[in-house]
CSV table of C-alpha atoms and ligand atoms in Angstrom, one decimal:
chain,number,residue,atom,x,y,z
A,523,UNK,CA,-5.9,-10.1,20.6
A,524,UNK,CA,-6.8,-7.6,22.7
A,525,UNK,CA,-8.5,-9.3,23.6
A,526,UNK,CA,-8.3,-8.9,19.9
A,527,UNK,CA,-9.1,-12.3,18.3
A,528,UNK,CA,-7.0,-14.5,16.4
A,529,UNK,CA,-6.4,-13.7,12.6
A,530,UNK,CA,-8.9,-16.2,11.5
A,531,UNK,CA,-12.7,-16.5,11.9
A,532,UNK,CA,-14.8,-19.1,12.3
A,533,UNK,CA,-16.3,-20.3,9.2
A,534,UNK,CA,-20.3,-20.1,8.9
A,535,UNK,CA,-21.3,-18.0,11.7
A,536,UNK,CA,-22.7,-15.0,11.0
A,537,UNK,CA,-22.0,-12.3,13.2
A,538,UNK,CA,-25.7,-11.4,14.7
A,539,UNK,CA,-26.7,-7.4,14.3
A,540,UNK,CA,-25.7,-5.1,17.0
A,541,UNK,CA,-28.0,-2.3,16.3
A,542,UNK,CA,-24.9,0.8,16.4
A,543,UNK,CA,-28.0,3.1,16.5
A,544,UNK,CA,-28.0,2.8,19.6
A,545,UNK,CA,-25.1,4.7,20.4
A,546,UNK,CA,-25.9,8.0,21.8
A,547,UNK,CA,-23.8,11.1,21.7
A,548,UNK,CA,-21.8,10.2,18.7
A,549,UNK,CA,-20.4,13.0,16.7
A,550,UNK,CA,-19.2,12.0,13.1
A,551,UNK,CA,-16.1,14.2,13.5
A,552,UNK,CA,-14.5,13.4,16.7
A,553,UNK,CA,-16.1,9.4,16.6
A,554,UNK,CA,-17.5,7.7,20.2
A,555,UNK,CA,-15.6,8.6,23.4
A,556,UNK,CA,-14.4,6.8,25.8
A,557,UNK,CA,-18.0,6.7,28.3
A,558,UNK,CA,-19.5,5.6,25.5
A,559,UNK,CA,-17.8,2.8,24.1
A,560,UNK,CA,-18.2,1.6,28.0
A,561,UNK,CA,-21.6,1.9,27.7
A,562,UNK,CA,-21.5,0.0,24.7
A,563,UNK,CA,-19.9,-2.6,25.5
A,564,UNK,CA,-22.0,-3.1,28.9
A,565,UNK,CA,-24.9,-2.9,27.0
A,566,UNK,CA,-23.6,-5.4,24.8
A,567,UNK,CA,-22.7,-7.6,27.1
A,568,UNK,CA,-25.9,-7.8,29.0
A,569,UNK,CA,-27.4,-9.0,26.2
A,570,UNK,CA,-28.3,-12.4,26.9
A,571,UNK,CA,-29.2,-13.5,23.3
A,572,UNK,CA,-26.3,-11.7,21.7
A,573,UNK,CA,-23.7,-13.9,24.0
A,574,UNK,CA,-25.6,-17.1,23.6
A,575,UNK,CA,-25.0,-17.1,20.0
A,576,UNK,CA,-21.0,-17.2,20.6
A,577,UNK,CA,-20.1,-20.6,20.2
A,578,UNK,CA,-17.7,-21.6,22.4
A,579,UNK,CA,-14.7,-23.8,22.1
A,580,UNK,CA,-13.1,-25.5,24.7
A,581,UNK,CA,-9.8,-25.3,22.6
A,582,UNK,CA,-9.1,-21.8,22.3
A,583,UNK,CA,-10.7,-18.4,21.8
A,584,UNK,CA,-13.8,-18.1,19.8
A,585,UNK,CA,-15.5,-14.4,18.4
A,586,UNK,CA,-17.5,-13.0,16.6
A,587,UNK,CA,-17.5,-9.2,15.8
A,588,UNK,CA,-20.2,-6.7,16.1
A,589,UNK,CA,-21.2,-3.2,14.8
A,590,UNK,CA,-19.8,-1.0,17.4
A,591,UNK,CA,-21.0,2.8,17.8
A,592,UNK,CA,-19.8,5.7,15.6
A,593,UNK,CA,-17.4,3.5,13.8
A,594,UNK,CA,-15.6,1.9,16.3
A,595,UNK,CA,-14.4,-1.9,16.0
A,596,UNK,CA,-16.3,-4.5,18.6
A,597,UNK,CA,-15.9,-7.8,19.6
A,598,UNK,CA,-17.7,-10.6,21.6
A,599,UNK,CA,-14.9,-12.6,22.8
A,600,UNK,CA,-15.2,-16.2,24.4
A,601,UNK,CA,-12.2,-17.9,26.6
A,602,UNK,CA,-12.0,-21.3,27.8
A,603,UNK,CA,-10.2,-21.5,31.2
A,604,UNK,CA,-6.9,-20.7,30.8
A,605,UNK,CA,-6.4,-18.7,27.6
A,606,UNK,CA,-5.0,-14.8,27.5
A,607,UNK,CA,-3.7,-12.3,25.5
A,608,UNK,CA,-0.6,-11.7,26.4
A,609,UNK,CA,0.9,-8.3,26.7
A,610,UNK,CA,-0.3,-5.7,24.1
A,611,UNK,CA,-1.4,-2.1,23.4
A,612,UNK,CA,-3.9,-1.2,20.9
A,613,UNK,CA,-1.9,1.1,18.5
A,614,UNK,CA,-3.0,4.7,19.4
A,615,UNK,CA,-6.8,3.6,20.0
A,616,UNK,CA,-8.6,3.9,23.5
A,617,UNK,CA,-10.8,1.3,24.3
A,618,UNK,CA,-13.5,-0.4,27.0
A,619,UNK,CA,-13.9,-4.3,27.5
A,620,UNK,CA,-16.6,-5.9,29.6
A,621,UNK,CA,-17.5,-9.1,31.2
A,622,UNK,CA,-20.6,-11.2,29.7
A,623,UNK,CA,-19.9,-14.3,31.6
A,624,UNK,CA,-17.1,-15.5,34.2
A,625,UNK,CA,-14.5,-13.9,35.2
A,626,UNK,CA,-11.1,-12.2,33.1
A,627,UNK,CA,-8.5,-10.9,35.1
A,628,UNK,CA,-6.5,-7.9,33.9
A,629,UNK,CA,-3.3,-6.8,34.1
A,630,UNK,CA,-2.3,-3.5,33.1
A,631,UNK,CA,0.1,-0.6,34.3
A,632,UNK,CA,-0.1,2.9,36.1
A,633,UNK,CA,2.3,4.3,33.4
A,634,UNK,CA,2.7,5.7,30.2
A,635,UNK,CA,5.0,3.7,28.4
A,636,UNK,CA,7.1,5.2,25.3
A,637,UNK,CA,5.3,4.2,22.1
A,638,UNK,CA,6.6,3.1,18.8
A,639,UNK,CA,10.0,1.7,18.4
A,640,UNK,CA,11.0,-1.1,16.7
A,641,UNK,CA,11.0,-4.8,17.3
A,642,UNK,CA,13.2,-5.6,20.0
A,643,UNK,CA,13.0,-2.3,21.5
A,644,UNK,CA,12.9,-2.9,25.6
A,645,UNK,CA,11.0,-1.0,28.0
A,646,UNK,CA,11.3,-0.5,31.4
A,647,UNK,CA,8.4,-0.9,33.9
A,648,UNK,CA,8.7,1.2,36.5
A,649,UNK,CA,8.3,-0.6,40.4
A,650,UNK,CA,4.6,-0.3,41.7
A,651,UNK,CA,3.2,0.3,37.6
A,652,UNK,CA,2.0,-3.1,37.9
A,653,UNK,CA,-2.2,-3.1,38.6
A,654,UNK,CA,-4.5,-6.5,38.4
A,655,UNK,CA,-7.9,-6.2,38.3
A,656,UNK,CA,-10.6,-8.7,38.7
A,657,UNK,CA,-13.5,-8.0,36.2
A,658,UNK,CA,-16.6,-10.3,36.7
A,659,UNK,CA,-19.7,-10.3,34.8
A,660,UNK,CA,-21.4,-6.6,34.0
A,661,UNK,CA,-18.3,-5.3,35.1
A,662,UNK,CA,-15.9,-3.2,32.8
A,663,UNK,CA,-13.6,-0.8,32.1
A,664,UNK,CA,-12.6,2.3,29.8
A,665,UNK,CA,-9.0,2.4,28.7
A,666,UNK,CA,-6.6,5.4,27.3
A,667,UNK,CA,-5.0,5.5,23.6
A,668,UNK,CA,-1.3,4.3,25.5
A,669,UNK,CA,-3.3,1.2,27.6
A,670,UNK,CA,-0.9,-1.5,27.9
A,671,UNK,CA,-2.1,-4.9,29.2
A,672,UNK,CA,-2.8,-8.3,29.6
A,673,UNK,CA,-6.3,-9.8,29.7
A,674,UNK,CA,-6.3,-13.8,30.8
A,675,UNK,CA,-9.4,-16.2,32.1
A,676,UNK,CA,-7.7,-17.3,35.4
A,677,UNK,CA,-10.0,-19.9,36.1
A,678,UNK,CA,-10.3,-23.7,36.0
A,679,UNK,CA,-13.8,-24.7,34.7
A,680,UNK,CA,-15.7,-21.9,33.8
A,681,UNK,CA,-15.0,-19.9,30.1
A,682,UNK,CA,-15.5,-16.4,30.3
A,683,UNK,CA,-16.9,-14.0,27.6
A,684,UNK,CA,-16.2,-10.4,26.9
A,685,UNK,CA,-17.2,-7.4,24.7
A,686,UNK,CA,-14.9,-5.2,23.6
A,687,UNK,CA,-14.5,-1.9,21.6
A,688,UNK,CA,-12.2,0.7,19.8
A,689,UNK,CA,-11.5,3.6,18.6
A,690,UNK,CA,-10.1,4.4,16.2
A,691,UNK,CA,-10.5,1.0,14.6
A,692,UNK,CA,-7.2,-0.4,15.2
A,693,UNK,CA,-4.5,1.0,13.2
A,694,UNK,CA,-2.1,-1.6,14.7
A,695,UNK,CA,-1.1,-3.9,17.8
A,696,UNK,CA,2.3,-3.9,19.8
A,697,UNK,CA,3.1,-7.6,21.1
A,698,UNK,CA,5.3,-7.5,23.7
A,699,UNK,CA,7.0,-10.1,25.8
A,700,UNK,CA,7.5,-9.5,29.2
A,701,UNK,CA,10.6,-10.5,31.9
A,702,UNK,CA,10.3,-9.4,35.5
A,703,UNK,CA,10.2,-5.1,34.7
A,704,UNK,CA,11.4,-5.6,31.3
A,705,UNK,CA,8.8,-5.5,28.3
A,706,UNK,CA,10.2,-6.4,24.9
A,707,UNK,CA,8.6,-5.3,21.7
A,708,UNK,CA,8.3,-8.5,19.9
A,709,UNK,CA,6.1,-7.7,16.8
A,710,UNK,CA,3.8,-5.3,15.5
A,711,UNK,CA,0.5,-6.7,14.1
A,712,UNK,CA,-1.5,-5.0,11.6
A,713,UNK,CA,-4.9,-5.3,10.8
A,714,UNK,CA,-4.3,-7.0,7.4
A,715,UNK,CA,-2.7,-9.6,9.2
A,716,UNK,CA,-6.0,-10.4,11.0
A,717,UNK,CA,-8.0,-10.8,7.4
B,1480,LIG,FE1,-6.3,-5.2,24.6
């Protein structure tokens, strides 16, 4: 999860309406850019009513997706303390992710890793790639179609929730383990797996 959730939904909760109308500047052609899936997702995540109606399970991850702008793919995301993503990309698609509530730390790199490859293909991180960021609520960030990172709810007590967006809807994921600079390409994840 790209935060991207789990393959299966909770049953009987309606994902509430996220008006995409909203979105501003969206050509059909060339979809929403990257500003304005940030926007969106801020937006989305200052919306008070929209969050409260995320349950929220102390046991794991919990989501519900929304109607993102111009044909993107959005999600409100809820953490308990604890939980993460583990490393990922997002298959080609840029991206933005914002706080609603708490606190999620990222971890992501300054570089541009190779993509594609097979399973079991092994990257090399270069020293000093490594960048952690601490992303409280109404905070966020925009990210590039080769983003490769980690998104994790550090703390103790407190769940965190998020927004996040895409586009192109993603094609695919790249799960990758990672050992000291080494990141292994464990499996690819395709969006029929998250039916
Ligand atoms: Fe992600």
């Amino acid at each position: 999860m790209s935060p991207f959730p789990p393959p299966v939904a909770p049953a009987g909760v309606p994902a509430p309406a996220f008006p995409a109308s909203e979105a501003t500047g969206h050509h059909p052609t060339d979809g929403p850019g990257q500003a304005e899936l940030l926007a969106f997702v801020r937006r989305a995540a200052a919306d008070t009513s929209l969050v409260a109606g995320l349950p929220l399970d102390p046991e794991g991850r919990t989501w519900l997706r929304l109607d993102g702008p111009g044909g993107s793919e959005a999600w409100l995301i809820g953490w308990p303390p604890g939980t993460g993503t583990g490393w990922h990309d997002h298959g080609g698609s840029y991206g933005a992710f914002a706080t609603a509530a708490g606190s999620l730390r990222e971890d992501a790199l300054a570089h541009h890793l190779p993509a594609g490859g097979e399973p079991g293909t092994t990257l090399r991180i270069p020293e000093g790639a490594d960048r952690a960021r601490q992303l409280g609520p109404d905070q966020g960030r925009a990210f590039g179609p080769h983003h490769v990172h980690q998104v994790l709810n550090t703390a103790t007590h407190d769940h965190a929730v998020s927004v996040h967006a895409y586009y192109p809807p993603l094609p695919l994921m790249r799960r990758y383990s990672r050992s000291g600079q080494a990141l292994r390409l464990e499996h690819i994840e395709r969006p029929e797996d998250w039916q």
